């Protein structure tokens, strides 16, 4: 049975001081609570040590927003999966649309990052999703298929238990606009069918597929109630302990 994963993507927000405060609020709220869901925060690199420190003793995990797919060496400005692990992270977002757009990350490069994370026991969260014009022209499924298959082609079925996908329609990110529950469910089911084609139905049934794009307490319940929506990758609403916790509570209450 799939668990929900409620993941906060802090993006370039909450430096060491603010990040520590936000983590301390989450820690005060959740303490030693035993979750039915998986909970994760992905702060900027510099805030990770303080956040990991504050969250020790809770079940909330920490992850990164990006990494470079080599062990070490002359890659100025980059961070490797071994460093991520040493810092206490167990998840890594890969291929977020902001990285695809502002840093020209290609499907091939993203595939390397996902593979490297899996090889080093870090759970990657692969982000896929179409832009507004691609949805308007009816190409949304084709875009997502290409983004997903570019990565799946480099993986094998054994990776299924640690591989997470986030469907994030670009037009819904940070815009306040959300995919309707029906649009989300349709794409999530499609993503699961693509994984099933590459691997097996059983393997694909275990992959957590998150929805991202203006998820907030007001719309979380209807999105998370969809059969193939297994959680959320949450930007804006994860920057306040209150709203992030409300979404966690909704997922907890929907969990069997
Ligand atoms: P948002 O961001 O919740 O602010 O729309 C989601 C994301 O980009 O991961």
PDB file of C-alpha atoms and ligand atoms in Angstrom:
ATOM      1  CA  UNK A   1       0.000   0.000   0.000  1.00  0.00           C
ATOM      2  CA  UNK A   2       1.367   3.415  -0.976  1.00  0.00           C
ATOM      3  CA  UNK A   3       1.858   5.982   1.757  1.00  0.00           C
ATOM      4  CA  UNK A   4       1.367   9.665   1.122  1.00  0.00           C
ATOM      5  CA  UNK A   5       4.520  11.796   0.889  1.00  0.00           C
ATOM      6  CA  UNK A   6       4.075  15.411   1.896  1.00  0.00           C
ATOM      7  CA  UNK A   7       7.180  17.260   0.739  1.00  0.00           C
ATOM      8  CA  UNK A   8       8.035  20.933   1.166  1.00  0.00           C
ATOM      9  CA  UNK A   9      10.158  22.585  -1.508  1.00  0.00           C
ATOM     10  CA  UNK A  10      11.452  25.756   0.130  1.00  0.00           C
ATOM     11  CA  UNK A  11      13.181  26.878  -3.093  1.00  0.00           C
ATOM     12  CA  UNK A  12      15.505  29.873  -2.512  1.00  0.00           C
ATOM     13  CA  UNK A  13      13.775  30.829   0.737  1.00  0.00           C
ATOM     14  CA  UNK A  14      14.590  30.461   4.429  1.00  0.00           C
ATOM     15  CA  UNK A  15      18.334  30.837   4.950  1.00  0.00           C
ATOM     16  CA  UNK A  16      20.074  29.290   7.989  1.00  0.00           C
ATOM     17  CA  UNK A  17      18.375  31.507  10.585  1.00  0.00           C
ATOM     18  CA  UNK A  18      14.873  31.471   9.131  1.00  0.00           C
ATOM     19  CA  UNK A  19      15.199  27.817   8.124  1.00  0.00           C
ATOM     20  CA  UNK A  20      16.152  26.866  11.664  1.00  0.00           C
ATOM     21  CA  UNK A  21      13.129  28.756  13.002  1.00  0.00           C
ATOM     22  CA  UNK A  22      10.772  27.100  10.536  1.00  0.00           C
ATOM     23  CA  UNK A  23      12.175  23.650  11.361  1.00  0.00           C
ATOM     24  CA  UNK A  24      11.905  24.417  15.084  1.00  0.00           C
ATOM     25  CA  UNK A  25       8.213  25.254  14.622  1.00  0.00           C
ATOM     26  CA  UNK A  26       7.640  21.974  12.796  1.00  0.00           C
ATOM     27  CA  UNK A  27       9.537  20.131  15.478  1.00  0.00           C
ATOM     28  CA  UNK A  28       7.480  21.786  18.230  1.00  0.00           C
ATOM     29  CA  UNK A  29       4.278  20.868  16.404  1.00  0.00           C
ATOM     30  CA  UNK A  30       5.136  17.275  15.520  1.00  0.00           C
ATOM     31  CA  UNK A  31       7.679  16.280  18.188  1.00  0.00           C
ATOM     32  CA  UNK A  32       7.831  12.508  18.437  1.00  0.00           C
ATOM     33  CA  UNK A  33       4.542  12.036  16.547  1.00  0.00           C
ATOM     34  CA  UNK A  34       4.506   8.779  14.634  1.00  0.00           C
ATOM     35  CA  UNK A  35       3.271   9.569  11.111  1.00  0.00           C
ATOM     36  CA  UNK A  36       1.113   7.421   8.861  1.00  0.00           C
ATOM     37  CA  UNK A  37       2.533   9.481   5.983  1.00  0.00           C
ATOM     38  CA  UNK A  38       6.065  10.367   4.898  1.00  0.00           C
ATOM     39  CA  UNK A  39       7.006  13.988   5.575  1.00  0.00           C
ATOM     40  CA  UNK A  40       9.931  15.814   4.014  1.00  0.00           C
ATOM     41  CA  UNK A  41      11.357  19.320   3.767  1.00  0.00           C
ATOM     42  CA  UNK A  42      13.846  20.443   1.110  1.00  0.00           C
ATOM     43  CA  UNK A  43      15.620  23.612   2.281  1.00  0.00           C
ATOM     44  CA  UNK A  44      18.393  25.507   0.467  1.00  0.00           C
ATOM     45  CA  UNK A  45      21.789  23.810   0.993  1.00  0.00           C
ATOM     46  CA  UNK A  46      23.077  26.317   3.544  1.00  0.00           C
ATOM     47  CA  UNK A  47      20.098  25.782   5.819  1.00  0.00           C
ATOM     48  CA  UNK A  48      20.329  21.989   5.787  1.00  0.00           C
ATOM     49  CA  UNK A  49      22.601  21.495   8.847  1.00  0.00           C
ATOM     50  CA  UNK A  50      20.398  23.693  11.053  1.00  0.00           C
ATOM     51  CA  UNK A  51      17.211  22.073   9.740  1.00  0.00           C
ATOM     52  CA  UNK A  52      18.523  18.527  10.203  1.00  0.00           C
ATOM     53  CA  UNK A  53      19.543  19.472  13.740  1.00  0.00           C
ATOM     54  CA  UNK A  54      16.124  20.892  14.631  1.00  0.00           C
ATOM     55  CA  UNK A  55      14.265  17.950  13.104  1.00  0.00           C
ATOM     56  CA  UNK A  56      16.301  15.229  14.790  1.00  0.00           C
ATOM     57  CA  UNK A  57      13.929  13.470  17.126  1.00  0.00           C
ATOM     58  CA  UNK A  58      11.017  13.955  14.699  1.00  0.00           C
ATOM     59  CA  UNK A  59      10.116  11.683  11.788  1.00  0.00           C
ATOM     60  CA  UNK A  60      10.373  14.573   9.336  1.00  0.00           C
ATOM     61  CA  UNK A  61      13.063  13.919   6.746  1.00  0.00           C
ATOM     62  CA  UNK A  62      15.284  16.382   4.922  1.00  0.00           C
ATOM     63  CA  UNK A  63      16.142  16.476   1.233  1.00  0.00           C
ATOM     64  CA  UNK A  64      17.805  18.681  -1.355  1.00  0.00           C
ATOM     65  CA  UNK A  65      16.480  20.657  -4.304  1.00  0.00           C
ATOM     66  CA  UNK A  66      19.344  19.807  -6.638  1.00  0.00           C
ATOM     67  CA  UNK A  67      22.669  17.921  -6.872  1.00  0.00           C
ATOM     68  CA  UNK A  68      25.404  17.142  -9.374  1.00  0.00           C
ATOM     69  CA  UNK A  69      25.737  13.571 -10.677  1.00  0.00           C
ATOM     70  CA  UNK A  70      29.451  13.035  -9.936  1.00  0.00           C
ATOM     71  CA  UNK A  71      31.185  11.919  -6.712  1.00  0.00           C
ATOM     72  CA  UNK A  72      33.566  14.882  -6.388  1.00  0.00           C
ATOM     73  CA  UNK A  73      36.074  16.876  -8.376  1.00  0.00           C
ATOM     74  CA  UNK A  74      36.379  20.083 -10.362  1.00  0.00           C
ATOM     75  CA  UNK A  75      32.716  21.069 -10.592  1.00  0.00           C
ATOM     76  CA  UNK A  76      32.738  24.557  -9.125  1.00  0.00           C
ATOM     77  CA  UNK A  77      29.577  25.426  -7.286  1.00  0.00           C
ATOM     78  CA  UNK A  78      28.143  21.922  -7.220  1.00  0.00           C
ATOM     79  CA  UNK A  79      27.207  19.421  -4.492  1.00  0.00           C
ATOM     80  CA  UNK A  80      27.336  15.612  -4.691  1.00  0.00           C
ATOM     81  CA  UNK A  81      25.055  12.905  -3.352  1.00  0.00           C
ATOM     82  CA  UNK A  82      27.713  11.742  -0.865  1.00  0.00           C
ATOM     83  CA  UNK A  83      27.762  15.277   0.595  1.00  0.00           C
ATOM     84  CA  UNK A  84      23.979  15.307   0.736  1.00  0.00           C
ATOM     85  CA  UNK A  85      24.016  12.023   2.625  1.00  0.00           C
ATOM     86  CA  UNK A  86      26.714  13.162   5.009  1.00  0.00           C
ATOM     87  CA  UNK A  87      24.565  16.209   5.804  1.00  0.00           C
ATOM     88  CA  UNK A  88      21.634  13.950   6.759  1.00  0.00           C
ATOM     89  CA  UNK A  89      19.471  14.115   3.631  1.00  0.00           C
ATOM     90  CA  UNK A  90      17.638  11.104   2.253  1.00  0.00           C
ATOM     91  CA  UNK A  91      15.728  12.613  -0.704  1.00  0.00           C
ATOM     92  CA  UNK A  92      16.731  14.767  -3.669  1.00  0.00           C
ATOM     93  CA  UNK A  93      14.439  16.710  -5.990  1.00  0.00           C
ATOM     94  CA  UNK A  94      15.587  16.416  -9.607  1.00  0.00           C
ATOM     95  CA  UNK A  95      14.404  18.143 -12.757  1.00  0.00           C
ATOM     96  CA  UNK A  96      12.231  20.807 -11.193  1.00  0.00           C
ATOM     97  CA  UNK A  97      10.722  22.985 -13.933  1.00  0.00           C
ATOM     98  CA  UNK A  98      12.570  26.022 -12.576  1.00  0.00           C
ATOM     99  CA  UNK A  99      15.870  24.190 -13.112  1.00  0.00           C
ATOM    100  CA  UNK A 100      14.789  23.041 -16.546  1.00  0.00           C
ATOM    101  CA  UNK A 101      13.849  26.597 -17.485  1.00  0.00           C
ATOM    102  CA  UNK A 102      16.399  28.865 -15.745  1.00  0.00           C
ATOM    103  CA  UNK A 103      19.397  26.510 -15.816  1.00  0.00           C
ATOM    104  CA  UNK A 104      18.689  24.767 -19.112  1.00  0.00           C
ATOM    105  CA  UNK A 105      18.699  21.291 -17.573  1.00  0.00           C
ATOM    106  CA  UNK A 106      18.070  18.649 -20.217  1.00  0.00           C
ATOM    107  CA  UNK A 107      16.230  15.362 -19.849  1.00  0.00           C
ATOM    108  CA  UNK A 108      19.573  13.533 -20.263  1.00  0.00           C
ATOM    109  CA  UNK A 109      21.228  15.483 -17.462  1.00  0.00           C
ATOM    110  CA  UNK A 110      18.223  15.005 -15.192  1.00  0.00           C
ATOM    111  CA  UNK A 111      18.310  11.260 -15.919  1.00  0.00           C
ATOM    112  CA  UNK A 112      21.939  11.178 -14.720  1.00  0.00           C
ATOM    113  CA  UNK A 113      20.991  12.933 -11.500  1.00  0.00           C
ATOM    114  CA  UNK A 114      18.135  10.543 -10.804  1.00  0.00           C
ATOM    115  CA  UNK A 115      20.320   7.516 -11.499  1.00  0.00           C
ATOM    116  CA  UNK A 116      23.151   8.851  -9.336  1.00  0.00           C
ATOM    117  CA  UNK A 117      20.787   9.491  -6.439  1.00  0.00           C
ATOM    118  CA  UNK A 118      19.355   5.973  -6.640  1.00  0.00           C
ATOM    119  CA  UNK A 119      22.825   4.436  -6.866  1.00  0.00           C
ATOM    120  CA  UNK A 120      23.782   6.276  -3.680  1.00  0.00           C
ATOM    121  CA  UNK A 121      20.635   5.394  -1.692  1.00  0.00           C
ATOM    122  CA  UNK A 122      19.019   8.788  -1.979  1.00  0.00           C
ATOM    123  CA  UNK A 123      15.376   8.829  -3.072  1.00  0.00           C
ATOM    124  CA  UNK A 124      15.007  11.077  -6.098  1.00  0.00           C
ATOM    125  CA  UNK A 125      11.815  13.038  -6.689  1.00  0.00           C
ATOM    126  CA  UNK A 126      11.664  13.452 -10.458  1.00  0.00           C
ATOM    127  CA  UNK A 127       9.580  16.465 -11.484  1.00  0.00           C
ATOM    128  CA  UNK A 128       7.702  16.390 -14.766  1.00  0.00           C
ATOM    129  CA  UNK A 129       5.008  18.662 -16.146  1.00  0.00           C
ATOM    130  CA  UNK A 130       3.830  20.635 -19.115  1.00  0.00           C
ATOM    131  CA  UNK A 131       3.733  24.371 -19.766  1.00  0.00           C
ATOM    132  CA  UNK A 132       0.486  26.240 -20.389  1.00  0.00           C
ATOM    133  CA  UNK A 133       0.828  26.377 -24.182  1.00  0.00           C
ATOM    134  CA  UNK A 134       1.571  22.650 -24.250  1.00  0.00           C
ATOM    135  CA  UNK A 135      -1.625  21.929 -22.353  1.00  0.00           C
ATOM    136  CA  UNK A 136      -3.643  24.315 -24.501  1.00  0.00           C
ATOM    137  CA  UNK A 137      -2.416  22.612 -27.654  1.00  0.00           C
ATOM    138  CA  UNK A 138      -3.267  19.188 -26.233  1.00  0.00           C
ATOM    139  CA  UNK A 139       0.371  18.067 -25.973  1.00  0.00           C
ATOM    140  CA  UNK A 140       0.532  17.715 -22.188  1.00  0.00           C
ATOM    141  CA  UNK A 141       0.625  13.933 -22.128  1.00  0.00           C
ATOM    142  CA  UNK A 142       3.278  13.761 -24.844  1.00  0.00           C
ATOM    143  CA  UNK A 143       5.507  16.223 -22.952  1.00  0.00           C
ATOM    144  CA  UNK A 144       5.214  14.281 -19.718  1.00  0.00           C
ATOM    145  CA  UNK A 145       5.774  10.983 -21.507  1.00  0.00           C
ATOM    146  CA  UNK A 146       9.029  12.270 -23.015  1.00  0.00           C
ATOM    147  CA  UNK A 147      10.282  13.698 -19.727  1.00  0.00           C
ATOM    148  CA  UNK A 148       9.461  10.516 -17.849  1.00  0.00           C
ATOM    149  CA  UNK A 149      10.718   8.001 -20.398  1.00  0.00           C
ATOM    150  CA  UNK A 150      14.003   9.892 -20.795  1.00  0.00           C
ATOM    151  CA  UNK A 151      14.673   8.935 -17.165  1.00  0.00           C
ATOM    152  CA  UNK A 152      12.997   5.522 -16.987  1.00  0.00           C
ATOM    153  CA  UNK A 153      15.136   4.360 -19.918  1.00  0.00           C
ATOM    154  CA  UNK A 154      18.179   4.594 -17.619  1.00  0.00           C
ATOM    155  CA  UNK A 155      16.637   2.822 -14.623  1.00  0.00           C
ATOM    156  CA  UNK A 156      15.595  -0.731 -13.901  1.00  0.00           C
ATOM    157  CA  UNK A 157      12.585  -2.189 -12.068  1.00  0.00           C
ATOM    158  CA  UNK A 158      14.621  -2.630  -8.876  1.00  0.00           C
ATOM    159  CA  UNK A 159      14.673   1.148  -8.582  1.00  0.00           C
ATOM    160  CA  UNK A 160      10.875   1.302  -8.249  1.00  0.00           C
ATOM    161  CA  UNK A 161      10.678   1.229  -4.468  1.00  0.00           C
ATOM    162  CA  UNK A 162      12.819   4.350  -4.074  1.00  0.00           C
ATOM    163  CA  UNK A 163      11.727   6.304  -7.129  1.00  0.00           C
ATOM    164  CA  UNK A 164       9.265   9.174  -6.638  1.00  0.00           C
ATOM    165  CA  UNK A 165       7.628  11.247  -9.362  1.00  0.00           C
ATOM    166  CA  UNK A 166       6.088  14.696  -8.949  1.00  0.00           C
ATOM    167  CA  UNK A 167       3.628  15.875 -11.574  1.00  0.00           C
ATOM    168  CA  UNK A 168       3.906  19.644 -11.589  1.00  0.00           C
ATOM    169  CA  UNK A 169       2.034  21.460 -14.348  1.00  0.00           C
ATOM    170  CA  UNK A 170       4.216  24.530 -14.866  1.00  0.00           C
ATOM    171  CA  UNK A 171       1.160  26.767 -15.241  1.00  0.00           C
ATOM    172  CA  UNK A 172       0.094  25.873 -11.700  1.00  0.00           C
ATOM    173  CA  UNK A 173       3.428  26.510  -9.947  1.00  0.00           C
ATOM    174  CA  UNK A 174       3.404  29.595  -7.763  1.00  0.00           C
ATOM    175  CA  UNK A 175       0.445  30.989  -9.709  1.00  0.00           C
ATOM    176  CA  UNK A 176      -2.327  30.181  -7.279  1.00  0.00           C
ATOM    177  CA  UNK A 177      -3.901  28.228 -10.102  1.00  0.00           C
ATOM    178  CA  UNK A 178      -4.246  24.504  -9.460  1.00  0.00           C
ATOM    179  CA  UNK A 179      -4.916  21.578 -11.720  1.00  0.00           C
ATOM    180  CA  UNK A 180      -8.423  20.321 -11.097  1.00  0.00           C
ATOM    181  CA  UNK A 181      -8.603  17.018  -9.223  1.00  0.00           C
ATOM    182  CA  UNK A 182      -9.723  15.421 -12.500  1.00  0.00           C
ATOM    183  CA  UNK A 183      -6.779  16.856 -14.458  1.00  0.00           C
ATOM    184  CA  UNK A 184      -4.370  15.701 -11.744  1.00  0.00           C
ATOM    185  CA  UNK A 185      -5.884  12.214 -11.557  1.00  0.00           C
ATOM    186  CA  UNK A 186      -5.854  11.828 -15.341  1.00  0.00           C
ATOM    187  CA  UNK A 187      -2.145  12.675 -15.561  1.00  0.00           C
ATOM    188  CA  UNK A 188      -1.174  10.651 -12.487  1.00  0.00           C
ATOM    189  CA  UNK A 189      -2.930   7.566 -13.863  1.00  0.00           C
ATOM    190  CA  UNK A 190      -1.176   8.150 -17.185  1.00  0.00           C
ATOM    191  CA  UNK A 191       2.224   8.418 -15.459  1.00  0.00           C
ATOM    192  CA  UNK A 192       1.518   5.193 -13.594  1.00  0.00           C
ATOM    193  CA  UNK A 193       0.581   3.477 -16.849  1.00  0.00           C
ATOM    194  CA  UNK A 194       3.869   4.625 -18.429  1.00  0.00           C
ATOM    195  CA  UNK A 195       5.838   3.239 -15.479  1.00  0.00           C
ATOM    196  CA  UNK A 196       3.857   0.026 -15.763  1.00  0.00           C
ATOM    197  CA  UNK A 197       4.780  -0.257 -19.454  1.00  0.00           C
ATOM    198  CA  UNK A 198       8.495   0.075 -18.658  1.00  0.00           C
ATOM    199  CA  UNK A 199       8.491  -2.013 -15.512  1.00  0.00           C
ATOM    200  CA  UNK A 200       5.581  -4.067 -14.202  1.00  0.00           C
ATOM    201  CA  UNK A 201       2.125  -3.158 -12.999  1.00  0.00           C
ATOM    202  CA  UNK A 202       3.071  -4.321  -9.531  1.00  0.00           C
ATOM    203  CA  UNK A 203       6.189  -2.131  -9.462  1.00  0.00           C
ATOM    204  CA  UNK A 204       4.347   0.883 -10.799  1.00  0.00           C
ATOM    205  CA  UNK A 205       1.626   0.429  -8.165  1.00  0.00           C
ATOM    206  CA  UNK A 206       4.284   1.102  -5.513  1.00  0.00           C
ATOM    207  CA  UNK A 207       5.665   4.339  -6.951  1.00  0.00           C
ATOM    208  CA  UNK A 208       4.566   7.462  -5.092  1.00  0.00           C
ATOM    209  CA  UNK A 209       3.306  10.083  -7.560  1.00  0.00           C
ATOM    210  CA  UNK A 210       3.037  13.533  -5.997  1.00  0.00           C
ATOM    211  CA  UNK A 211       1.089  16.514  -7.246  1.00  0.00           C
ATOM    212  CA  UNK A 212       2.773  19.944  -7.210  1.00  0.00           C
ATOM    213  CA  UNK A 213       1.450  23.341  -8.179  1.00  0.00           C
ATOM    214  CA  UNK A 214      -0.206  25.642  -5.649  1.00  0.00           C
ATOM    215  CA  UNK A 215      -1.237  22.844  -3.304  1.00  0.00           C
ATOM    216  CA  UNK A 216      -2.520  24.407  -0.081  1.00  0.00           C
ATOM    217  CA  UNK A 217      -4.779  23.486   2.843  1.00  0.00           C
ATOM    218  CA  UNK A 218      -7.868  24.628   0.906  1.00  0.00           C
ATOM    219  CA  UNK A 219      -7.350  22.248  -2.031  1.00  0.00           C
ATOM    220  CA  UNK A 220      -5.223  19.473  -0.534  1.00  0.00           C
ATOM    221  CA  UNK A 221      -8.091  17.208   0.447  1.00  0.00           C
ATOM    222  CA  UNK A 222      -9.712  17.026  -2.997  1.00  0.00           C
ATOM    223  CA  UNK A 223      -6.340  16.510  -4.701  1.00  0.00           C
ATOM    224  CA  UNK A 224      -5.095  13.919  -2.209  1.00  0.00           C
ATOM    225  CA  UNK A 225      -8.399  12.047  -2.432  1.00  0.00           C
ATOM    226  CA  UNK A 226      -7.681  11.109  -6.045  1.00  0.00           C
ATOM    227  CA  UNK A 227      -6.698   7.444  -6.295  1.00  0.00           C
ATOM    228  CA  UNK A 228      -3.355   8.064  -8.020  1.00  0.00           C
ATOM    229  CA  UNK A 229      -2.325  11.193  -6.102  1.00  0.00           C
ATOM    230  CA  UNK A 230       0.077   9.992  -3.414  1.00  0.00           C
ATOM    231  CA  UNK A 231       1.113  13.264  -1.888  1.00  0.00           C
ATOM    232  CA  UNK A 232       2.245  16.765  -2.680  1.00  0.00           C
ATOM    233  CA  UNK A 233       5.356  18.724  -3.550  1.00  0.00           C
ATOM    234  CA  UNK A 234       4.521  22.001  -1.927  1.00  0.00           C
ATOM    235  CA  UNK A 235       6.276  25.311  -2.491  1.00  0.00           C
ATOM    236  CA  UNK A 236       4.618  28.436  -1.099  1.00  0.00           C
ATOM    237  CA  UNK A 237       2.436  26.686   1.477  1.00  0.00           C
ATOM    238  CA  UNK A 238       5.450  24.833   2.919  1.00  0.00           C
ATOM    239  CA  UNK A 239       7.079  28.088   4.044  1.00  0.00           C
ATOM    240  CA  UNK A 240       4.715  28.450   6.979  1.00  0.00           C
ATOM    241  CA  UNK A 241       4.708  25.723   9.614  1.00  0.00           C
ATOM    242  CA  UNK A 242       0.950  26.246  10.018  1.00  0.00           C
ATOM    243  CA  UNK A 243      -0.130  25.676   6.415  1.00  0.00           C
ATOM    244  CA  UNK A 244       2.383  22.867   5.857  1.00  0.00           C
ATOM    245  CA  UNK A 245       1.164  21.146   9.027  1.00  0.00           C
ATOM    246  CA  UNK A 246      -2.457  21.510   7.915  1.00  0.00           C
ATOM    247  CA  UNK A 247      -1.639  19.647   4.708  1.00  0.00           C
ATOM    248  CA  UNK A 248       0.148  16.947   6.719  1.00  0.00           C
ATOM    249  CA  UNK A 249      -2.946  16.638   8.917  1.00  0.00           C
ATOM    250  CA  UNK A 250      -5.197  16.246   5.872  1.00  0.00           C
ATOM    251  CA  UNK A 251      -2.963  13.487   4.490  1.00  0.00           C
ATOM    252  CA  UNK A 252      -2.841  11.804   7.896  1.00  0.00           C
ATOM    253  CA  UNK A 253      -6.633  11.844   8.141  1.00  0.00           C
ATOM    254  CA  UNK A 254      -6.982  10.377   4.627  1.00  0.00           C
ATOM    255  CA  UNK A 255      -4.500   7.586   5.444  1.00  0.00           C
ATOM    256  CA  UNK A 256      -5.865   4.208   6.297  1.00  0.00           C
TER     257      UNK A 256
HETATM  258  P1  LIG B   1       4.024  26.015  -5.350  1.00  0.00           P
HETATM  259  O1  LIG B   1       5.367  25.296  -5.832  1.00  0.00           O
HETATM  260  O2  LIG B   1       3.364  25.115  -4.348  1.00  0.00           O
HETATM  261  O3  LIG B   1       4.458  27.324  -4.754  1.00  0.00           O
HETATM  262  O4  LIG B   1       3.167  26.197  -6.571  1.00  0.00           O
HETATM  263  C1  LIG B   1       5.425  23.920  -6.054  1.00  0.00           C
HETATM  264  C2  LIG B   1       6.756  23.521  -6.628  1.00  0.00           C
HETATM  265  O5  LIG B   1       7.276  24.244  -7.494  1.00  0.00           O
HETATM  266  O6  LIG B   1       7.329  22.495  -6.239  1.00  0.00           O
END
